[in-house]
XYZ file of C-alpha atoms in Angstrom:
655
model
C -115.052 76.697 13.621
C -112.305 74.789 15.434
C -111.030 76.300 18.638
C -107.347 76.511 19.472
C -106.299 74.155 22.238
C -106.120 76.854 24.912
C -109.521 78.213 23.876
C -111.018 74.744 24.284
C -109.286 74.428 27.656
C -110.952 77.700 28.677
C -114.402 76.414 27.678
C -113.834 73.150 29.554
C -112.646 75.038 32.645
C -115.840 77.124 32.682
C -118.021 74.016 32.540
C -115.992 72.343 35.271
C -116.370 75.424 37.486
C -120.130 75.648 36.930
C -120.540 71.962 37.821
C -118.390 71.955 40.940
C -118.906 75.419 42.430
C -121.858 77.678 43.076
C -120.072 81.013 42.488
C -119.033 82.803 39.280
C -115.914 82.097 37.173
C -113.661 84.295 35.072
C -111.566 83.438 31.993
C -108.335 85.377 31.324
C -107.033 85.409 27.731
C -104.675 88.148 26.494
C -105.804 90.826 24.084
C -105.724 89.354 20.594
C -105.720 85.796 21.978
C -109.326 85.127 20.961
C -111.846 85.630 23.753
C -114.728 86.064 21.303
C -114.630 82.451 19.945
C -114.766 81.230 23.555
C -117.799 83.427 24.233
C -119.517 82.271 21.025
C -118.914 78.608 21.921
C -120.385 79.075 25.394
C -123.446 80.736 23.859
C -123.926 77.923 21.332
C -123.608 75.160 23.921
C -125.940 76.881 26.385
C -128.702 77.129 23.760
C -128.270 73.881 21.833
C -127.347 71.514 24.690
C -129.166 72.950 27.706
C -131.930 75.017 26.144
C -130.742 78.062 28.091
C -130.928 81.787 27.458
C -127.744 83.856 27.288
C -126.932 87.565 27.511
C -123.541 88.903 26.398
C -122.634 92.324 27.853
C -119.997 94.726 26.571
C -119.363 98.440 26.938
C -118.497 99.525 23.365
C -120.245 98.822 20.095
C -117.063 97.490 18.488
C -117.109 94.547 20.916
C -120.796 93.984 20.239
C -120.138 93.859 16.499
C -117.219 91.435 16.937
C -119.309 89.109 19.088
C -122.218 89.199 16.635
C -119.952 88.420 13.676
C -118.198 85.573 15.496
C -121.478 84.123 16.764
C -122.824 84.110 13.220
C -119.810 82.116 12.003
C -119.554 79.697 14.950
C -123.244 78.848 15.259
C -125.249 80.176 12.298
C -128.275 78.120 13.381
C -128.589 79.832 16.784
C -130.860 82.902 16.655
C -129.348 85.958 18.307
C -130.304 89.594 18.689
C -128.645 92.909 19.505
C -129.775 95.493 22.037
C -127.712 98.649 21.505
C -128.581 102.271 20.903
C -125.235 102.774 19.148
C -126.042 99.999 16.652
C -129.684 101.140 16.406
C -131.127 97.758 17.340
C -133.524 96.853 20.152
C -134.004 93.077 19.922
C -135.438 91.350 22.997
C -136.671 87.771 22.643
C -133.870 85.783 20.943
C -132.165 82.920 22.857
C -128.870 84.849 22.679
C -128.874 88.606 23.191
C -125.823 90.827 22.706
C -126.257 94.120 24.554
C -124.431 97.314 25.377
C -124.399 97.914 29.108
C -125.210 101.618 28.658
C -128.386 100.701 26.783
C -129.685 97.867 28.954
C -128.593 98.504 32.543
C -131.898 100.111 33.608
C -134.143 97.461 32.034
C -133.141 94.108 33.563
C -136.659 93.511 34.822
C -138.167 94.160 31.374
C -136.564 91.047 29.825
C -137.347 87.382 30.138
C -135.026 85.659 32.632
C -131.463 84.925 31.541
C -129.769 81.695 32.640
C -126.269 82.844 31.807
C -124.720 86.315 31.517
C -121.266 86.633 29.946
C -119.440 89.923 30.584
C -116.761 90.844 28.061
C -113.985 93.108 29.448
C -115.063 92.002 32.919
C -112.344 94.081 34.598
C -114.734 97.030 34.198
C -117.092 95.593 36.833
C -116.472 97.748 39.941
C -115.777 96.108 43.267
C -118.411 98.212 45.002
C -120.877 101.020 44.404
C -123.888 101.348 42.107
C -122.299 101.239 38.679
C -124.155 100.097 35.577
C -122.810 96.522 35.695
C -123.526 96.002 39.379
C -127.000 97.498 39.095
C -127.990 95.379 36.103
C -126.530 92.111 37.461
C -128.235 92.630 40.824
C -131.605 93.217 39.137
C -131.121 90.268 36.771
C -130.500 87.974 39.714
C -133.783 89.096 41.248
C -135.524 87.988 38.058
C -133.641 84.643 38.098
C -132.068 83.713 41.465
C -130.185 80.846 39.773
C -128.423 83.141 37.322
C -124.721 82.419 36.698
C -122.262 85.072 35.550
C -119.080 84.396 33.527
C -116.391 87.035 33.110
C -113.951 87.275 30.192
C -111.001 89.645 30.274
C -107.384 90.139 29.304
C -106.538 91.841 32.603
C -107.579 90.052 35.810
C -107.289 93.292 37.783
C -109.281 96.495 37.805
C -108.172 99.704 36.163
C -107.645 101.243 39.610
C -105.847 98.196 40.989
C -106.810 95.018 42.757
C -108.115 91.678 41.417
C -111.497 91.437 39.735
C -112.218 88.109 41.447
C -112.985 88.380 45.159
C -115.161 86.296 47.512
C -117.696 89.117 47.879
C -117.579 90.357 44.268
C -119.664 89.577 41.205
C -116.837 87.330 39.958
C -115.184 84.972 42.416
C -112.576 82.725 40.816
C -110.247 82.717 37.788
C -111.011 79.290 36.340
C -108.577 79.558 33.412
C -105.698 81.837 32.436
C -103.147 81.793 29.617
C -100.243 84.252 29.497
C -98.961 86.732 26.947
C -95.497 85.190 26.716
C -96.855 81.691 26.069
C -99.028 82.865 23.191
C -96.163 84.881 21.685
C -93.828 81.871 21.851
C -96.483 79.652 20.266
C -97.065 82.144 17.462
C -100.577 83.230 18.396
C -99.594 86.787 19.342
C -97.198 89.261 17.768
C -93.713 89.609 19.311
C -93.041 92.934 21.028
C -89.935 95.086 20.907
C -88.875 98.490 22.219
C -86.222 101.084 21.420
C -84.284 103.630 23.440
C -85.131 107.262 23.976
C -82.666 110.092 24.443
C -84.068 112.620 26.925
C -85.569 112.326 30.381
C -88.437 114.141 31.962
C -89.745 114.366 35.513
C -93.398 114.565 36.580
C -92.753 114.158 40.287
C -94.810 117.267 41.092
C -97.959 116.006 39.340
C -100.691 115.331 41.887
C -102.532 112.035 42.268
C -106.299 111.796 42.696
C -108.143 108.508 43.263
C -105.206 106.455 42.132
C -104.424 108.318 38.899
C -102.524 111.422 37.861
C -104.526 114.650 37.973
C -105.476 115.399 34.366
C -104.948 119.160 34.455
C -101.516 118.971 36.061
C -100.408 116.092 33.841
C -101.503 117.995 30.737
C -99.395 121.005 31.718
C -96.338 118.792 32.068
C -96.885 116.639 28.989
C -97.867 119.477 26.679
C -94.590 121.360 27.078
C -93.339 122.595 23.719
C -89.873 121.045 23.948
C -91.291 117.698 25.092
C -93.775 117.451 22.235
C -91.186 118.460 19.638
C -88.625 116.004 21.023
C -91.139 113.162 21.150
C -92.501 113.805 17.654
C -89.012 114.014 16.210
C -88.095 110.675 17.730
C -91.397 109.031 16.763
C -90.847 109.902 13.109
C -87.251 108.700 13.292
C -87.969 105.376 15.017
C -91.051 104.507 12.942
C -89.521 105.039 9.514
C -89.993 101.332 8.743
C -93.432 101.042 10.379
C -96.838 101.127 8.697
C -99.481 101.751 11.370
C -98.617 103.733 14.513
C -101.190 104.234 17.267
C -100.468 107.143 19.632
C -102.027 107.597 23.094
C -102.102 111.236 24.231
C -102.791 112.682 27.666
C -105.514 115.189 26.773
C -107.297 116.719 23.794
C -105.004 119.745 23.833
C -101.954 117.514 24.073
C -103.218 115.336 21.220
C -103.846 118.325 18.968
C -100.358 119.589 19.755
C -98.901 116.232 18.680
C -100.941 116.145 15.466
C -100.028 119.717 14.532
C -96.324 119.192 15.307
C -96.144 116.038 13.195
C -97.747 117.831 10.289
C -95.983 121.209 10.552
C -92.434 120.033 11.299
C -92.322 116.606 9.661
C -94.951 116.733 6.922
C -96.773 113.772 8.459
C -100.554 113.353 8.254
C -101.884 112.105 11.591
C -105.496 111.188 12.302
C -107.058 112.294 15.580
C -109.934 110.770 17.549
C -111.453 111.778 20.887
C -114.675 110.993 22.669
C -116.214 114.035 20.982
C -115.379 112.974 17.419
C -118.640 112.579 15.400
C -119.419 108.881 14.691
C -119.262 109.207 10.906
C -115.922 111.024 11.016
C -114.587 108.503 13.508
C -115.534 105.567 11.297
C -113.873 107.190 8.301
C -110.619 107.850 10.174
C -110.508 104.310 11.567
C -111.197 102.866 8.127
C -108.359 104.865 6.570
C -106.010 103.783 9.363
C -106.838 100.090 8.980
C -106.453 100.339 5.206
C -103.035 101.959 5.559
C -104.093 105.263 4.006
C -102.848 107.110 7.106
C -99.797 105.924 9.029
C -100.292 107.731 12.357
C -103.424 107.830 14.493
C -103.546 109.775 17.764
C -106.358 109.269 20.284
C -107.411 110.371 23.754
C -109.107 107.789 26.016
C -110.873 106.032 23.129
C -108.959 103.278 21.352
C -108.202 100.948 24.237
C -110.611 98.062 24.863
C -112.581 96.891 21.850
C -110.482 98.512 19.145
C -109.270 95.857 16.700
C -106.683 96.884 14.094
C -104.312 93.942 13.502
C -102.029 96.022 11.270
C -100.794 98.162 14.209
C -97.024 97.658 14.333
C -96.156 100.515 16.710
C -97.827 101.726 19.915
C -96.695 105.095 21.276
C -97.457 105.747 24.947
C -97.317 109.520 25.318
C -99.459 109.132 28.401
C -98.194 108.247 31.885
C -100.707 106.257 33.901
C -100.870 104.739 37.359
C -103.447 102.209 36.137
C -101.887 98.843 35.384
C -105.047 97.846 33.525
C -104.942 100.870 31.233
C -101.234 100.310 30.591
C -101.963 96.733 29.514
C -104.867 97.728 27.306
C -102.799 100.364 25.489
C -99.901 98.000 24.823
C -102.364 95.254 23.897
C -103.436 97.115 20.762
C -100.291 95.774 19.121
C -100.686 92.115 20.142
C -102.590 90.935 17.086
C -100.936 89.127 14.197
C -100.892 90.596 10.699
C -99.151 89.604 7.492
C -97.557 93.056 7.152
C -95.603 92.981 10.425
C -92.948 90.886 12.122
C -93.246 92.558 15.510
C -94.786 95.538 17.258
C -92.641 98.412 18.508
C -93.588 99.921 21.878
C -92.380 103.492 22.492
C -93.050 104.292 26.141
C -92.773 107.988 26.981
C -94.742 107.589 30.203
C -92.370 105.455 32.264
C -95.177 102.892 32.332
C -93.044 99.780 31.857
C -90.865 100.766 34.804
C -93.895 101.693 36.852
C -95.978 98.568 36.262
C -93.449 95.998 35.070
C -93.259 94.037 31.818
C -96.647 93.482 30.212
C -96.509 89.733 30.850
C -95.684 90.220 34.537
C -97.513 93.335 35.649
C -97.083 94.382 39.272
C -100.188 95.437 41.148
C -100.722 96.741 44.663
C -102.376 93.486 45.618
C -99.429 91.476 44.321
C -97.017 93.488 46.438
C -99.260 93.158 49.469
C -99.500 89.391 49.004
C -95.726 89.084 48.912
C -95.460 90.938 52.199
C -98.114 88.712 53.790
C -96.149 85.646 52.706
C -93.127 86.957 54.546
C -91.138 87.819 51.422
C -88.900 90.712 52.402
C -89.145 93.464 49.808
C -85.679 94.162 48.419
C -83.877 96.099 45.740
C -80.455 95.896 44.149
C -77.988 98.754 44.135
C -77.195 99.481 40.474
C -73.621 100.492 41.306
C -72.282 97.791 43.637
C -74.974 95.053 43.291
C -75.699 95.028 47.029
C -79.184 93.714 47.901
C -80.956 96.081 50.271
C -84.352 96.495 51.920
C -86.557 98.766 49.826
C -86.742 101.278 52.692
C -83.065 102.255 52.212
C -82.735 105.725 50.711
C -79.039 105.173 49.929
C -76.726 102.210 49.565
C -74.613 101.825 52.747
C -71.763 100.261 50.744
C -71.242 102.711 47.886
C -73.386 105.745 48.786
C -75.678 105.537 45.731
C -78.882 107.435 46.468
C -82.140 105.876 45.293
C -84.971 108.073 43.985
C -87.812 108.674 46.471
C -90.456 105.922 46.106
C -93.383 108.348 45.850
C -91.976 110.233 42.869
C -93.112 109.280 39.388
C -90.539 109.583 36.645
C -91.533 110.266 33.093
C -89.448 110.083 29.970
C -89.631 112.862 27.439
C -88.528 110.327 24.893
C -89.211 106.636 24.582
C -88.105 104.253 27.293
C -85.658 101.527 26.308
C -87.072 99.088 28.867
C -88.207 95.775 27.400
C -91.962 95.450 27.408
C -91.669 91.702 28.083
C -90.034 90.400 31.263
C -86.462 89.188 31.013
C -85.714 91.020 27.792
C -82.092 92.191 27.785
C -81.029 94.981 25.479
C -77.720 96.753 25.055
C -77.073 99.988 23.240
C -73.924 101.981 22.592
C -73.789 105.747 22.907
C -71.159 108.263 21.907
C -69.993 110.245 24.929
C -70.360 113.981 24.397
C -68.737 115.025 27.668
C -67.870 113.698 31.133
C -68.642 115.386 34.449
C -66.797 114.359 37.628
C -68.016 115.201 41.118
C -67.513 114.022 44.701
C -70.619 112.383 46.098
C -71.248 112.521 49.844
C -73.801 110.440 51.656
C -75.609 111.613 54.732
C -74.508 109.965 57.981
C -71.455 108.389 56.340
C -67.833 109.512 56.023
C -67.240 107.378 52.937
C -67.565 109.290 49.686
C -67.543 108.214 46.052
C -66.542 109.676 42.716
C -69.653 110.281 40.648
C -69.125 110.151 36.881
C -71.863 111.472 34.601
C -71.556 110.690 30.898
C -73.523 113.009 28.648
C -74.851 110.799 25.833
C -77.555 112.989 24.333
C -79.615 116.119 24.657
C -80.258 116.415 28.397
C -79.478 112.718 28.797
C -76.852 111.329 31.157
C -75.768 107.878 32.282
C -74.121 107.839 35.708
C -71.880 105.573 37.729
C -70.351 105.789 41.209
C -66.696 104.796 41.760
C -66.179 103.833 45.378
C -62.529 104.349 46.366
C -63.361 104.872 50.049
C -65.466 101.719 50.411
C -64.602 98.074 50.957
C -65.487 94.782 49.340
C -66.762 94.497 45.791
C -67.395 98.235 45.442
C -63.730 99.002 46.146
C -62.498 96.196 43.907
C -64.550 97.611 41.069
C -63.084 101.067 41.701
C -59.520 99.685 41.559
C -60.160 98.022 38.242
C -61.936 101.093 36.862
C -58.924 103.270 37.745
C -56.251 100.937 36.367
C -58.031 100.863 33.028
C -57.829 104.661 32.765
C -54.646 105.931 34.444
C -51.025 104.982 35.090
C -51.129 106.770 38.438
C -51.618 104.821 41.685
C -55.167 104.135 42.776
C -56.459 107.076 44.871
C -57.357 106.481 48.460
C -60.199 109.025 48.465
C -62.863 110.238 46.088
C -61.481 113.768 46.340
C -58.043 112.647 45.219
C -59.589 110.831 42.268
C -61.583 113.939 41.397
C -58.490 116.137 41.428
C -56.606 113.804 39.110
C -59.583 113.435 36.772
C -60.055 117.206 36.606
C -56.368 117.690 35.786
C -56.579 115.330 32.825
C -54.935 112.337 34.470
C -57.736 109.927 33.546
C -58.680 108.636 30.121
C -62.244 109.508 29.144
C -64.408 107.128 27.122
C -65.466 108.063 23.623
C -68.414 105.670 23.874
C -70.182 103.545 26.471
C -72.404 100.479 26.240
C -75.519 100.431 28.427
C -77.409 97.274 29.342
C -81.121 97.274 30.177
C -82.943 94.292 31.682
C -86.719 94.460 31.582
C -88.188 94.441 35.059
C -85.085 96.012 36.637
C -85.305 99.686 37.496
C -81.755 100.818 36.702
C -79.576 100.564 33.613
C -75.973 99.417 33.894
C -72.857 100.523 32.025
C -71.208 97.305 30.804
C -68.679 98.560 28.266
C -66.381 101.474 27.520
C -64.429 102.568 24.466
C -61.626 104.543 26.076
C -59.772 107.423 24.530
C -56.053 108.072 24.852
C -54.703 107.220 28.280
C -52.478 110.036 29.636
C -48.714 109.846 30.107
C -47.965 106.961 27.814
C -50.038 104.244 29.428
C -50.934 101.614 26.856
C -54.523 102.051 25.700
C -56.869 99.088 25.335
C -57.339 97.928 21.755
C -60.987 97.071 22.186
C -64.037 97.901 24.286
C -63.751 96.981 27.948
C -66.638 94.868 29.228
C -67.259 94.751 32.947
C -69.307 91.939 34.418
C -70.506 91.617 38.033
C -67.965 89.777 40.146
C -65.173 90.268 37.608
C -63.569 93.234 39.339
C -59.793 93.559 39.754
C -58.547 92.994 43.284
C -54.810 93.564 43.899
C -53.200 90.660 45.705
C -50.576 92.875 47.343
C -49.192 96.395 47.306
C -46.641 95.227 44.764
C -49.433 95.377 42.196
C -49.737 99.142 42.753
C -47.453 101.399 40.706
C -45.612 104.342 42.360
C -43.743 106.707 39.977
C -40.424 108.473 40.589
C -39.054 105.374 42.377
C -41.278 105.943 45.446
C -42.148 103.128 47.791
C -45.569 102.681 49.350
C -44.442 104.323 52.596
C -42.959 107.254 50.624
C -46.201 107.724 48.734
C -48.275 107.695 51.918
C -45.902 110.100 53.679
C -46.010 112.509 50.757
C -49.623 112.125 49.784
C -51.159 113.466 47.705
C -48.025 113.803 45.546
C -49.909 113.088 42.315
C -52.009 116.284 42.291
C -51.256 118.437 39.223
C -53.809 121.256 39.204
C -54.339 124.440 41.218
C -57.893 124.769 42.523
C -58.585 127.781 44.730
C -62.006 128.386 46.190
C -63.113 124.753 46.547
C -64.677 124.349 50.021
C -63.454 121.554 52.258
C -65.336 119.786 54.995
C -62.243 119.798 57.239
C -58.735 121.248 57.270
C -56.149 118.816 55.950
C -52.304 119.090 55.779
C -52.546 120.221 52.170
C -55.270 122.825 52.751
C -55.032 126.470 53.829
C -57.603 128.885 55.288
C -58.117 132.268 53.618
C -56.928 135.019 56.095
C -59.720 137.291 54.894
C -62.774 135.071 55.057
C -61.565 131.883 56.722
C -62.674 129.690 53.807
C -60.578 126.550 53.771
C -59.219 125.972 50.274
C -56.794 123.707 48.515
C -54.230 125.155 46.095
C -52.762 122.853 43.507
C -49.994 123.869 41.112
C -51.167 124.027 37.512
C -47.904 122.818 36.013
C -44.184 123.316 36.524
C -43.809 125.557 33.476
C -46.806 127.806 34.252
C -46.221 128.863 37.855
C -45.519 132.527 37.084
C -48.972 133.088 35.537
C -51.089 131.046 37.933
C -53.630 133.456 39.437
C -56.774 132.197 41.153
C -59.766 133.648 43.029
C -61.035 132.738 46.516
C -64.734 131.809 46.419
C -65.270 133.203 49.887
C -64.000 136.793 49.687
C -62.903 137.183 46.083
C -59.202 137.685 46.872
C -56.810 137.024 43.993
C -53.908 134.696 44.747
C -50.735 134.177 42.676
C -48.629 131.026 43.035
C -44.961 132.058 43.306
C -43.299 128.694 43.868
C -44.546 125.174 44.446
C -44.550 125.983 48.189
C -45.514 129.651 48.296
C -48.458 131.807 47.178
C -49.256 135.496 47.679
C -52.378 137.599 47.565
C -52.295 140.130 44.716
C -55.658 141.828 45.338
C -56.670 143.464 47.596
C -53.150 144.375 48.761
C -52.539 143.511 52.399
C -49.212 142.284 53.758
C -50.993 140.257 56.413
C -52.858 138.175 53.874
C -50.148 136.004 52.413
C -49.513 132.368 53.247
C -47.560 129.382 52.131
C -49.090 126.628 50.133
C -48.526 123.444 52.071
C -48.905 121.069 49.132
C -45.852 118.742 49.045
C -44.059 118.388 45.734
């Protein structure tokens, strides 16, 4: 068997490490990249060239079977045995022994000395404690003080975080590593893709215990009826052209709920495997899945490391996890090449890509700590005005955008659209169902912004902040945004913009285009398809695309339009002359020239006229005391209930 070039480089790197150093090396090759041929080659060379004795350790019987099969093809002349209760074999004296750690960890002293121990899935070796791996390796080194240990893994960090190679650990140095992206580009791994979900879900109240979500609390959140139905509906829709879909569930109850929903509501047969599934039934289900006799297979904490089904063309993550290693292992089930697939679709319902980063550039706690030690200031980018800020900022000082608290974990009820590989850029257009305008205030700042929420699906919104009261790029962007939607002059305040928008003076988009860049936390609206612009303003003939730094900035006040022949000074003196709607009962933070306080309750309110032809029927209610007010003229209003001559006042809105 001929090794691929990177596999041969890995073998050479191990030999170089063993010659030049006295500690233990580790080889990192992505899932599906072919660690087993490297292990088989090391075993063959150790026996045939150096007359050594080798033990290969793994934690599941599937890995033991793979290693045995590959060893038989690479070096058929090298005798090897298997020590595994699951495989019902107890060989002992062969030059190469393949063993399950659960079966052998108590019997290191009962075997002849090993010269070399190779640990597959080496990220499972704990950093400290008395686990099975540490106990066996410590005892084996007593039997042979010159024992060398080689680790092989796809994830050079532990499931609970931190590197597997440390000066004081069982493994000390990564001697060779090849990345996911390189092997995909070279055609050795399957390309990955992802699609957008429609609804969002929040698990911020789920507790964390020992670095992972608490199972009971997470199950309660994930097993909600509407979440399961929404997810199953989308899974069936997005996998219509897929052949083998592997689903990761949070718990047994959650998994059963998924299986039953797929069958009852969509007529889909879905296999189900847990740690309690009888071995014979498990083998039958896996066989049917690999043969394509069942399209969907749901599992709970089983089919991660060691499960080899190259035909998997969709991985569904219905399980949030704080473990970067587990996230990688789940996604890695789709890495392998197969003649029936062109790529593998990743549907992430757990917010895992956002939490850990793209699968080829996973962020770990140690990585973040190292960056801080190197003096790299942690920073983040405001999604609204592109300002770079320290990560400690809770809100952007330029535009007022509030960032989510760092200790809250977000979870999507439907699949995340974030690219599973770093740098992937995706855009998607959505029809706008409705638009919600509101005035956004930031603590400790007088500058406010107009928040615009576009409803683009069931319980799904895409937001943007328009910063009329700010300066610099944020204000330039607001000017351009306004001129594309209204013929009225650009508002000076967020409240003025809100009033005009609520009175129908702003064109609303019928569709928006959203851009997602893998590795970035926030999506960005980059295009709009605007509806009819009010009052005869010419509407754009095509979608408007906004790019950073391309905002409109008026060169002078002559660029600003003032209707009715007003000059700039006239407009300022008569502001806000463009208001067209009566709004009684809207609280104000301070009394302004165009605001009046209710004589009954003292609530400061603003009263806009609804329209010149509708003044006689304009009756509104005060939010503070419930008084009814009728607008008599553009400058006068009276209270109509309860009757009290002392509770009438003039509306001070200029017209």
